[in-house]
Coordinates of N, CA, C and O and ligand atoms in Angstrom, one line a residue:
X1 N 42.6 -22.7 6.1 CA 41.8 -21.4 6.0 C 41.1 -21.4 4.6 O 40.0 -20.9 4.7
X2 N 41.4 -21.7 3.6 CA 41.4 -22.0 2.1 C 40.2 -22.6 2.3 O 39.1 -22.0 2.4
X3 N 40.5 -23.8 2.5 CA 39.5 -25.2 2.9 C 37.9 -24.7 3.2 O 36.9 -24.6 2.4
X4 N 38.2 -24.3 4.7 CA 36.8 -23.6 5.1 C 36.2 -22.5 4.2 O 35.0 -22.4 3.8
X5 N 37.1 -21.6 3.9 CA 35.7 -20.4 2.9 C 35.2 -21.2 1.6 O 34.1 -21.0 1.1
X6 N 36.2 -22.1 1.1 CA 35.8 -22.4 -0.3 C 34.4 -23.6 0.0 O 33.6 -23.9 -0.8
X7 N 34.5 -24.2 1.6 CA 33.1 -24.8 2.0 C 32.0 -23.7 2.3 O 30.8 -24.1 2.3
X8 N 32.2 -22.7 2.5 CA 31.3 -22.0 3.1 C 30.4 -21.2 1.8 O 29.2 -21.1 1.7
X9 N 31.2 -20.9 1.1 CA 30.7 -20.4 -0.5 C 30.0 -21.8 -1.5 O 29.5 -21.8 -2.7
X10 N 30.3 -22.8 -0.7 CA 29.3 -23.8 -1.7 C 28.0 -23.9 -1.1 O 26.9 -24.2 -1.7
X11 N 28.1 -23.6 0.4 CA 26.9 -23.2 1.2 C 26.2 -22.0 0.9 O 25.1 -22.3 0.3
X12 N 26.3 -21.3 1.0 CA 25.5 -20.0 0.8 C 25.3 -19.5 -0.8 O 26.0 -19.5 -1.8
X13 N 23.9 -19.2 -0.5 CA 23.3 -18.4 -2.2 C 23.1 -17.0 -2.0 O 22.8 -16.7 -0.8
X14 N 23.2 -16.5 -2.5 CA 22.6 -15.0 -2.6 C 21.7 -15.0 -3.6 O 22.1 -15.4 -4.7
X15 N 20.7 -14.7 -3.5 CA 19.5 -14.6 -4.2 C 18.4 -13.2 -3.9 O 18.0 -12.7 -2.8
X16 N 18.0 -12.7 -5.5 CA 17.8 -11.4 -5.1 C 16.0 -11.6 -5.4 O 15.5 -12.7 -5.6
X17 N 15.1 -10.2 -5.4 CA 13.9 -10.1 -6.2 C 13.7 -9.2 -6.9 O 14.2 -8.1 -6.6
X18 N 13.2 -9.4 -7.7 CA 12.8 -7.6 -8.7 C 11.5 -7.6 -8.4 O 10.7 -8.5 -8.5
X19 N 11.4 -6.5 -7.9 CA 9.9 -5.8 -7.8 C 8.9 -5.3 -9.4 O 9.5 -5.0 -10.4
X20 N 7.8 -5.3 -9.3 CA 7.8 -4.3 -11.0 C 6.2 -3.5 -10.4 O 5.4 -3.8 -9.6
X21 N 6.6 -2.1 -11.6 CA 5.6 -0.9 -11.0 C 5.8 -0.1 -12.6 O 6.5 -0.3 -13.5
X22 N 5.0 0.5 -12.4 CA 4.6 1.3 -14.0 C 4.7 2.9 -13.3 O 3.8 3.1 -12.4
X23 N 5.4 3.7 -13.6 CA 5.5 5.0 -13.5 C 5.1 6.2 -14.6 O 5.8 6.8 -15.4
X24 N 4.0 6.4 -14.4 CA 3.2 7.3 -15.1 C 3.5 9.0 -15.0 O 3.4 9.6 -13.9
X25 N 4.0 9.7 -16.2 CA 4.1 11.0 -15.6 C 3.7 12.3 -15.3 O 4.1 13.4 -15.2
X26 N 2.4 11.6 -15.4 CA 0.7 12.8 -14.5 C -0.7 12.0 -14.8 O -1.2 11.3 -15.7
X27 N -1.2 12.4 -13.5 CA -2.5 11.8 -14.2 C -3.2 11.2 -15.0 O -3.8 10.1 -15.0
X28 N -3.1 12.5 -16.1 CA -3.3 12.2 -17.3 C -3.2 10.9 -17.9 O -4.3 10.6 -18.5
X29 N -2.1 9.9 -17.9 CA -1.7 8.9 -18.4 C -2.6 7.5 -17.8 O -2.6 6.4 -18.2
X30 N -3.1 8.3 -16.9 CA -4.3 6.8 -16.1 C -5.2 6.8 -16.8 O -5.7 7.6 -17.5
X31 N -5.5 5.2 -16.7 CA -7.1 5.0 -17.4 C -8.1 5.5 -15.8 O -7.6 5.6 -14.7
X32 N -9.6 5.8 -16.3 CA -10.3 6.5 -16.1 C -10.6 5.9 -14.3 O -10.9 6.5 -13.3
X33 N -10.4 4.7 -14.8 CA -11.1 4.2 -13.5 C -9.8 4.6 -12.3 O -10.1 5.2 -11.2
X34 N -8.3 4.1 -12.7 CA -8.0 4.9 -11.7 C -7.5 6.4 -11.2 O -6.8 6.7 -10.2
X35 N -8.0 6.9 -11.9 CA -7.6 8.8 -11.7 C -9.1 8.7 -11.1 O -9.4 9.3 -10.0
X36 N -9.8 8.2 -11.5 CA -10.8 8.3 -10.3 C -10.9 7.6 -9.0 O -11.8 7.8 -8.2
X37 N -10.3 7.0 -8.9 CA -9.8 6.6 -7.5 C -9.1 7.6 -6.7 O -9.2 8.1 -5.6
X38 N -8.3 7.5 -7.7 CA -7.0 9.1 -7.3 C -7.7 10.3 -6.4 O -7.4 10.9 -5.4
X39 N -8.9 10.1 -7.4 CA -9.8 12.0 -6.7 C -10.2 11.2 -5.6 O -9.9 11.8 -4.6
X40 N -10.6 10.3 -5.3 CA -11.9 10.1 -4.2 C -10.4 10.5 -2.5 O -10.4 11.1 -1.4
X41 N -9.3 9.6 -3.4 CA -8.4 9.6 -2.4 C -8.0 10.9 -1.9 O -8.0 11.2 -0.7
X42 N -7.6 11.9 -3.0 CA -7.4 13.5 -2.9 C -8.7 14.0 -2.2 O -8.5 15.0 -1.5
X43 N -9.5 13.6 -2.1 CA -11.0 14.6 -1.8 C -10.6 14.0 0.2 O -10.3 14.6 1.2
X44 N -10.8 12.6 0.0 CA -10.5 12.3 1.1 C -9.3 12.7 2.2 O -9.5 12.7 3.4
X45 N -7.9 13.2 1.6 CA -7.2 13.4 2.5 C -7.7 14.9 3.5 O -7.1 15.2 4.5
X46 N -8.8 15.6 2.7 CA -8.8 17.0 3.1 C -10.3 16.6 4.4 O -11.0 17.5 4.9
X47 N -10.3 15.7 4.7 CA -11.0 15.4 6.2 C -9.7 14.9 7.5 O -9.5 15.0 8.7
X48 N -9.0 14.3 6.3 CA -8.1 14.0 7.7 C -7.7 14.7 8.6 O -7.5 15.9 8.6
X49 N -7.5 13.5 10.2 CA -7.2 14.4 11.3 C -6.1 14.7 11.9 O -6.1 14.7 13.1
X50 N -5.0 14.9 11.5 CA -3.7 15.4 11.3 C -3.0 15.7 12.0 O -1.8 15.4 11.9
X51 N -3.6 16.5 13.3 CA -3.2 17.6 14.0 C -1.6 17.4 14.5 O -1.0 18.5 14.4
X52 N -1.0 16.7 14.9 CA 0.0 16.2 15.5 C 1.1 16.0 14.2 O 2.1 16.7 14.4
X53 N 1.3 15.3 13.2 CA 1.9 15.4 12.4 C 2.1 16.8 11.2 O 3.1 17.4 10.8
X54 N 0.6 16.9 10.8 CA 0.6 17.9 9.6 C 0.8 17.1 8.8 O 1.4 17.5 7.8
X55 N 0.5 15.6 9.0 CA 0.7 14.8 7.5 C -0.2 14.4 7.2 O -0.6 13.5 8.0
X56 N -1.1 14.8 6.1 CA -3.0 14.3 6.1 C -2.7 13.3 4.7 O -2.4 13.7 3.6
X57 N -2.9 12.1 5.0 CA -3.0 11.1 4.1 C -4.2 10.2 3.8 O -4.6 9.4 4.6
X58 N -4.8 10.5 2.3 CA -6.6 9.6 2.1 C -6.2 8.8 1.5 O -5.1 9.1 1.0
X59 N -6.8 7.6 1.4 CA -6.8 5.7 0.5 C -8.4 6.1 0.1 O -9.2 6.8 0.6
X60 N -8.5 5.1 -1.2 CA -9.9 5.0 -1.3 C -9.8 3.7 -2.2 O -9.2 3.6 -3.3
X61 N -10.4 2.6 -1.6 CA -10.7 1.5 -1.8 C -11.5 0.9 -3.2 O -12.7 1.1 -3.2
X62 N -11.0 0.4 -4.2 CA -12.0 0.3 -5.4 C -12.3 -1.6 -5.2 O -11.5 -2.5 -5.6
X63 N -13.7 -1.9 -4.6 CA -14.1 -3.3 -4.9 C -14.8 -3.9 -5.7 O -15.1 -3.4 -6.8
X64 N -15.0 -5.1 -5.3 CA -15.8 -5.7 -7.0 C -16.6 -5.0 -7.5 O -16.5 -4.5 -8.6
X65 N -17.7 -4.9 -6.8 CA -19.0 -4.2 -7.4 C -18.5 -2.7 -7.7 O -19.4 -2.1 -8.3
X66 N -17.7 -2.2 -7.6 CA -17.3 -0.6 -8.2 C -17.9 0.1 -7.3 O -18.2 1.2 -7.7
X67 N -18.1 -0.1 -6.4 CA -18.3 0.8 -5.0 C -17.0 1.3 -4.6 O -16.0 0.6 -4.8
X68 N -16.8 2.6 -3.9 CA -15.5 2.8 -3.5 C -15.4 3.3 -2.3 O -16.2 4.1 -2.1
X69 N -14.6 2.9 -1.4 CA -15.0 3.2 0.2 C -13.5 4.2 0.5 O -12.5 3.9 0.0
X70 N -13.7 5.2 1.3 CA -12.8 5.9 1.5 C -11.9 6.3 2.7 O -12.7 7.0 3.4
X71 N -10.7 6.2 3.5 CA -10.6 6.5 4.8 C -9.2 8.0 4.4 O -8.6 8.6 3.5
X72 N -9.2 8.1 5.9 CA -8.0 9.1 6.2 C -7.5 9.0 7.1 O -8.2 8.2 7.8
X73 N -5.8 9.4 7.9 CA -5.6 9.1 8.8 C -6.0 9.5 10.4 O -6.2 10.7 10.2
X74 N -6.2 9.4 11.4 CA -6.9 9.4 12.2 C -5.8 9.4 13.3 O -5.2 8.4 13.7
X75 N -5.6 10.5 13.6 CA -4.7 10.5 14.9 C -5.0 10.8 16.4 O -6.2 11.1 16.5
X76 N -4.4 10.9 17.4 CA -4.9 11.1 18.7 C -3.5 11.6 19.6 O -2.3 11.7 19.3
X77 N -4.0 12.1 20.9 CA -3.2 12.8 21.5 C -2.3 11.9 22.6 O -1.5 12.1 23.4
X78 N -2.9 10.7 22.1 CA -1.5 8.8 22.8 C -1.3 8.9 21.5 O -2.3 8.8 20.8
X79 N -0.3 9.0 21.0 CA 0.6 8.9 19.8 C 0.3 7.7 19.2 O 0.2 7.7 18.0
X80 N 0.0 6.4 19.9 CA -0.1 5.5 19.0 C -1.3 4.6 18.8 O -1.4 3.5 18.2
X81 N -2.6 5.5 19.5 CA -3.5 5.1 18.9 C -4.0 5.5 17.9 O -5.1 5.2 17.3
X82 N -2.9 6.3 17.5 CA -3.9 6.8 15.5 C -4.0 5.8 14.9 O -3.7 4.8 15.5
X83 N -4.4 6.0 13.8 CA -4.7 4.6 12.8 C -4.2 5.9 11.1 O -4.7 7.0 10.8
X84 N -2.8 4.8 10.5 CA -3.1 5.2 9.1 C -4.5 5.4 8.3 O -5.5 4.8 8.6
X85 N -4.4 6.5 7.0 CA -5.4 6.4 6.2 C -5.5 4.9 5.6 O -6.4 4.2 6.1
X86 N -4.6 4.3 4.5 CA -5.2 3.0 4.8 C -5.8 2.1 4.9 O -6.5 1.4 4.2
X87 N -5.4 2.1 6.4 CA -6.2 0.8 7.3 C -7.5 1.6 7.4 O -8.5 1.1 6.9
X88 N -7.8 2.7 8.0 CA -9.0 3.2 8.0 C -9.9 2.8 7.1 O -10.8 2.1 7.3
X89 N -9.5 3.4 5.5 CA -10.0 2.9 4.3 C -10.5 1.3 3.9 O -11.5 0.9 3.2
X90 N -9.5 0.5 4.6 CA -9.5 -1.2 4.2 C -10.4 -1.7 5.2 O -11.4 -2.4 4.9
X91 N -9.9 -1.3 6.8 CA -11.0 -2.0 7.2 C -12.5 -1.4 7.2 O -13.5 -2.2 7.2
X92 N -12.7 -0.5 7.2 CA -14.0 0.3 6.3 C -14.7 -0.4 5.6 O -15.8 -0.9 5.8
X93 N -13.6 -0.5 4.3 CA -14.4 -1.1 3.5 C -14.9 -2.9 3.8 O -15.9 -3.5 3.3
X94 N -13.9 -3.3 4.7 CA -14.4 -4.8 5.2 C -15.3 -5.1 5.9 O -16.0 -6.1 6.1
X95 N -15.4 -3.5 6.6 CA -16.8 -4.0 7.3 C -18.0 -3.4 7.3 O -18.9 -3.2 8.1
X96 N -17.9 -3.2 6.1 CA -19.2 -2.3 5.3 C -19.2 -3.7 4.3 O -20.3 -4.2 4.0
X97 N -18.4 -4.0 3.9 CA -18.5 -5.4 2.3 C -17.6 -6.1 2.2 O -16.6 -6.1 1.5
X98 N -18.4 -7.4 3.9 CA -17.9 -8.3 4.0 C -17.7 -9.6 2.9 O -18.6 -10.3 2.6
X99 N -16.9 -9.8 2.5 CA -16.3 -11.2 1.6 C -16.0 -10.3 0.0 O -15.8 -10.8 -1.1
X100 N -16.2 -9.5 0.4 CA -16.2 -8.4 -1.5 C -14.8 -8.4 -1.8 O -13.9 -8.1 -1.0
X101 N -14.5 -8.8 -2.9 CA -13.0 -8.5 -3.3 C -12.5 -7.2 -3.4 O -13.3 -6.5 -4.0
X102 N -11.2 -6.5 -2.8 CA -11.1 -5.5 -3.5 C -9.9 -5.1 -4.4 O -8.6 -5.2 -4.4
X103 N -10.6 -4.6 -5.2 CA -9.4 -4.3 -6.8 C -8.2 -3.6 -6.5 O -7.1 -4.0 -7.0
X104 N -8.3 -2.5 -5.6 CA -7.1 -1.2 -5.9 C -7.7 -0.7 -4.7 O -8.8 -0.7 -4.1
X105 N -5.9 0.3 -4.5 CA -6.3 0.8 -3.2 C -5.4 2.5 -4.2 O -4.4 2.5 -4.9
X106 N -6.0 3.4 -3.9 CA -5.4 4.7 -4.6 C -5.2 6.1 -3.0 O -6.0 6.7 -2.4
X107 N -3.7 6.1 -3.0 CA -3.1 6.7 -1.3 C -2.1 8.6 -1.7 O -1.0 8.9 -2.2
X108 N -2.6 8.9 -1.4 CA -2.0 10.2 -1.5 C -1.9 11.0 0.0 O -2.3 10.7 1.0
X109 N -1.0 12.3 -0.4 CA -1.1 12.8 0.9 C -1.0 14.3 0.7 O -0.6 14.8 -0.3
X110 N -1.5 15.2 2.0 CA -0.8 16.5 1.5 C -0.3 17.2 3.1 O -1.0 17.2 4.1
X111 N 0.6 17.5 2.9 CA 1.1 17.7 4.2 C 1.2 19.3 4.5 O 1.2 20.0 3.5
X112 N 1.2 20.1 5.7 CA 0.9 21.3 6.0 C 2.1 22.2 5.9 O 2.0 23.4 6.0
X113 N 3.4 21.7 5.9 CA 4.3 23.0 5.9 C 5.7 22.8 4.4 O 6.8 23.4 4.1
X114 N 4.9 21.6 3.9 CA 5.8 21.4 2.3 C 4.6 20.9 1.1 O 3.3 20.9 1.1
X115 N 5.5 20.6 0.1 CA 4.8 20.3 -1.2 C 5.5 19.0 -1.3 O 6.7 18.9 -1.6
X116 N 4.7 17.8 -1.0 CA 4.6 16.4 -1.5 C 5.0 16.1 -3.1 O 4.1 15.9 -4.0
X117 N 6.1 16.1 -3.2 CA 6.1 15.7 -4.7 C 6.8 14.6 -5.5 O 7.6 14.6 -6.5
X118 N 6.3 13.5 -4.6 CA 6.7 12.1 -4.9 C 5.9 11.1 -4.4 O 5.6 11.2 -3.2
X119 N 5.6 10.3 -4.9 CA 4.4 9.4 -4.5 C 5.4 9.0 -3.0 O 6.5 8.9 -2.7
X120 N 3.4 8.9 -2.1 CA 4.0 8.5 -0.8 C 3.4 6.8 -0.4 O 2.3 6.3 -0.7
X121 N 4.6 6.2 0.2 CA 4.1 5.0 0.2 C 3.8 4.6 1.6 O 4.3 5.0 2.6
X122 N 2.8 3.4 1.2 CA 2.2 2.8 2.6 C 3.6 2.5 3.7 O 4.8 2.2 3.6
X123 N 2.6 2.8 4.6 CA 3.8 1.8 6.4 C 4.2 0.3 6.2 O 3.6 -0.5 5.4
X124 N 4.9 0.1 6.8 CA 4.7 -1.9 6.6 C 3.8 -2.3 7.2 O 3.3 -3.2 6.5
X125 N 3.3 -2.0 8.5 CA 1.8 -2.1 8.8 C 0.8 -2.3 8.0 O 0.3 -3.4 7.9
X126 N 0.4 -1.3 7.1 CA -0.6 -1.0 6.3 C -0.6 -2.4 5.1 O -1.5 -3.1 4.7
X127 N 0.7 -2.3 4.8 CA 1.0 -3.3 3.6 C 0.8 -4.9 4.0 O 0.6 -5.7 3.1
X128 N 1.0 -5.4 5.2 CA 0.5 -6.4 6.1 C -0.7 -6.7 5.7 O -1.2 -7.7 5.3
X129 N -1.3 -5.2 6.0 CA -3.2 -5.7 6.4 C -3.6 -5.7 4.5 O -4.4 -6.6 4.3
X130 N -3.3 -5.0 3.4 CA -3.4 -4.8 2.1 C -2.6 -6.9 1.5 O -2.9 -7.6 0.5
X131 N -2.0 -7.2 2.2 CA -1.4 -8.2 2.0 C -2.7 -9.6 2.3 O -2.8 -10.6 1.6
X132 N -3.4 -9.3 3.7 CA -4.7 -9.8 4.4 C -5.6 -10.0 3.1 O -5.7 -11.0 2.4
X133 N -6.2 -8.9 2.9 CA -7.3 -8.8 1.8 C -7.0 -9.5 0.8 O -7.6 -10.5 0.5
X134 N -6.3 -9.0 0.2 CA -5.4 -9.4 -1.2 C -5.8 -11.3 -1.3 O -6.7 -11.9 -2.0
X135 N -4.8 -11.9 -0.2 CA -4.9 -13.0 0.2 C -5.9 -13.9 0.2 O -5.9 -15.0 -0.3
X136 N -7.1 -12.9 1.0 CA -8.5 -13.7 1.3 C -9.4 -13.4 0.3 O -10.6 -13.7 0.5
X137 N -9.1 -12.9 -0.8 CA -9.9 -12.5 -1.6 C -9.4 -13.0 -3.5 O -9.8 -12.7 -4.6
X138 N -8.0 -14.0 -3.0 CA -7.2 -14.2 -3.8 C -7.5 -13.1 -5.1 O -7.8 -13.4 -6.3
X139 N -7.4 -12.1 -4.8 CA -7.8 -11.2 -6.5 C -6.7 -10.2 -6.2 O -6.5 -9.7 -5.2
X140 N -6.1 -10.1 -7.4 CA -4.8 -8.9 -6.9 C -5.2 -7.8 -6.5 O -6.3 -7.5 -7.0
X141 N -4.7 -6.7 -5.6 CA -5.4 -6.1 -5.0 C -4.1 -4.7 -5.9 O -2.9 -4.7 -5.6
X142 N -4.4 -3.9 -6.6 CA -3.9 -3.3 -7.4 C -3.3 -1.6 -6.2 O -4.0 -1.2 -5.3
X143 N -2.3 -1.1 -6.6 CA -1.6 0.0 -5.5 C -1.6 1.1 -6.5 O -1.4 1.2 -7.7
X144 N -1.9 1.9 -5.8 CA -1.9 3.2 -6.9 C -1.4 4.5 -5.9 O -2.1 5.0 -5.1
X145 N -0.1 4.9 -6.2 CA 0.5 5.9 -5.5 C 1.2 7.0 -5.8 O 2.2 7.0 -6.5
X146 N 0.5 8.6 -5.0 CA 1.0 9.6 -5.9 C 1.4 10.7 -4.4 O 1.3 10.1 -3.4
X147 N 1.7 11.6 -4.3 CA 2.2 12.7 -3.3 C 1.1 13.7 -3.9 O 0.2 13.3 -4.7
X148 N 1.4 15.1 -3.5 CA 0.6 15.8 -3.8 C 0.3 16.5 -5.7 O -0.7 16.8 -6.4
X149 N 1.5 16.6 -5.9 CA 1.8 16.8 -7.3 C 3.1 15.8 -7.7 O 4.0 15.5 -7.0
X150 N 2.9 15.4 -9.1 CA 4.5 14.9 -10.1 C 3.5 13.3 -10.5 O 2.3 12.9 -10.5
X151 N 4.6 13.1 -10.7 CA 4.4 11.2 -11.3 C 3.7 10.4 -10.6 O 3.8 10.6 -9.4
X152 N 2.6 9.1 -11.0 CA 1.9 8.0 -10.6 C 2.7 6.9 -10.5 O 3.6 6.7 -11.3
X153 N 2.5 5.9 -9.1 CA 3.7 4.8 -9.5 C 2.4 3.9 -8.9 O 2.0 4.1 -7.8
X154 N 1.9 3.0 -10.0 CA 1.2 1.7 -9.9 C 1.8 0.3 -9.3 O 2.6 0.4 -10.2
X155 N 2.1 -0.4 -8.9 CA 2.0 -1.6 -8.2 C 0.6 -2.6 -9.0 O -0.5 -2.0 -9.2
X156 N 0.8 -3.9 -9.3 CA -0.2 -4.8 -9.9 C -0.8 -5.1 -8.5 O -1.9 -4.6 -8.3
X157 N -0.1 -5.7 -7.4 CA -0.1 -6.5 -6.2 C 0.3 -6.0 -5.1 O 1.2 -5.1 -5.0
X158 N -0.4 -6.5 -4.3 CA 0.6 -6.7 -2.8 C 2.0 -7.1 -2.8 O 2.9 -6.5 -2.2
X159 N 2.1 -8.0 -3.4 CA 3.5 -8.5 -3.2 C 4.5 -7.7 -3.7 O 5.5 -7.4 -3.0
X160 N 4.4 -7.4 -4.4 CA 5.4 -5.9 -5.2 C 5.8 -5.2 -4.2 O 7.0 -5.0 -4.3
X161 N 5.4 -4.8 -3.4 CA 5.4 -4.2 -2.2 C 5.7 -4.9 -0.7 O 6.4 -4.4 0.1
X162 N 5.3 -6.0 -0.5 CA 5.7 -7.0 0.7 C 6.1 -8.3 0.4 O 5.6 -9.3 0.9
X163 N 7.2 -8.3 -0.8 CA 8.1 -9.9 -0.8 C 7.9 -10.6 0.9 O 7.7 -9.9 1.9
X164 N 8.1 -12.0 0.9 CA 8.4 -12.5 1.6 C 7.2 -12.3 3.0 O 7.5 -12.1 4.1
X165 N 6.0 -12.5 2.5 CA 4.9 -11.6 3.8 C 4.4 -12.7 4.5 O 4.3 -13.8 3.9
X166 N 4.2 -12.6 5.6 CA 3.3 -13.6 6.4 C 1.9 -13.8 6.2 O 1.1 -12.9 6.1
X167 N 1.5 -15.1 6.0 CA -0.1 -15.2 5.7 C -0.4 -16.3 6.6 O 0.4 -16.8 7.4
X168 N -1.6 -16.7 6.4 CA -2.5 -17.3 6.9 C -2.0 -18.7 6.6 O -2.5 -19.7 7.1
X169 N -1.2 -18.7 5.9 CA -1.3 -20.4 5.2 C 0.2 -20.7 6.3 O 0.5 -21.9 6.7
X170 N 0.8 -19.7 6.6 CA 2.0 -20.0 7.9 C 1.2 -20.3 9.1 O 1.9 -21.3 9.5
X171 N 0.6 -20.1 9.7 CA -0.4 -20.4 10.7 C -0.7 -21.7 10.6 O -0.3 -22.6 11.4
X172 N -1.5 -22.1 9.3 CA -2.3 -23.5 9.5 C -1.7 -23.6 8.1 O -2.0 -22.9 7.2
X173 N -0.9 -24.4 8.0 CA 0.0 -25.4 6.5 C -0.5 -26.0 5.9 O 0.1 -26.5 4.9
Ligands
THU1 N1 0.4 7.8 7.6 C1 -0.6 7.2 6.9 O1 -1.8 7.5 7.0 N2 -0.3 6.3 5.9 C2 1.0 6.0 5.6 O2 1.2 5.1 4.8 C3 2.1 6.6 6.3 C4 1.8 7.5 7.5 C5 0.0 8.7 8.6 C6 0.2 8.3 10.0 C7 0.4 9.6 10.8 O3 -0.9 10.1 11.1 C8 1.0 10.5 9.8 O4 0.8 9.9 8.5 C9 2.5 10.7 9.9 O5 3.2 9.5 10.0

């Protein structure tokens, strides 16, 4: 009995990851370019179409050229044809400016029967397709996430957010 676990513990590793994110504690503390992302994102959640959750969530895309493209979440009355804000926002912006790198994605939300007051983070979905761009655009694709009021929590990358992600290079090696 000895024998076998002390073989089994020469087999197996435990190995961990650290994530890293910058926690800012208001606005305030952003440089310019992204608190203005932040608004386009804020301005944006107040189109979203909600109706079903009461969770209205805007992204707004910052790319190379400093254009900024904006989405919201988009729901429907088949539960799962909504589309996160997001992906709305991302692919938006891909198919408005195709091959454009993009810098930052800035995601808030404000929801109808509470006060959001902790940054809300992407689906794993969403972080898939932010993982896509990122990838094809090899340029880090920067996260910027807040709730409705309190603290900023920045992300450099995709990967900060999706260790271990599937890409394109698993497909074709
Ligand atoms: N939602 C987003 O738009 N982004 C997220 O990252 C999480 C969730 C939307 C989907 C749905 O319309 C509502 O929020 C509640 O899940």
């Amino acid at each position: 009995m000895y024998a076998l676990f002390h073989d089994y513990q020469n087999i197996m590793k435990q190995l961990s990851i650290n994530i890293h994110y910058t926690e800012y504690a208001s606005t305030d503390e952003l440089n310019e370019a992204d608190r203005l992302l932040l608004l386009k994102a804020e301005e944006a959640v107040q189109s979203a179409y909600a109706p079903y959750s009461g969770f209205m969530v805007g992204a707004a895309v910052l790319l190379d050229n400093n254009s900024i493209v904006t989405g919201n979440n988009q729901e429907n009355a088949a539960y799962p044809s909504g589309l996160c804000a997001e992906r709305v926002a991302l692919y938006a912006a891909s198919a408005h400016y195709p091959d454009m790198p993009f810098k930052a994605i800035a995601i808030t939300a404000k929801a109808k029967t509470f006060t959001i007051a902790s940054p809300v983070s992407p689906c794993g979905a969403c972080r898939q397709v932010m993982a896509e761009y990122e990838n094809r655009a090899k340029t880090p694709l920067k996260i910027i996430l807040r709730g409705e009021t309190g603290s900023v929590i920045v992300f450099e990358n995709v990967s900060q957010l999706l260790p271990f992600v599937f890409t394109s290079e698993q497909l074709n090696p």
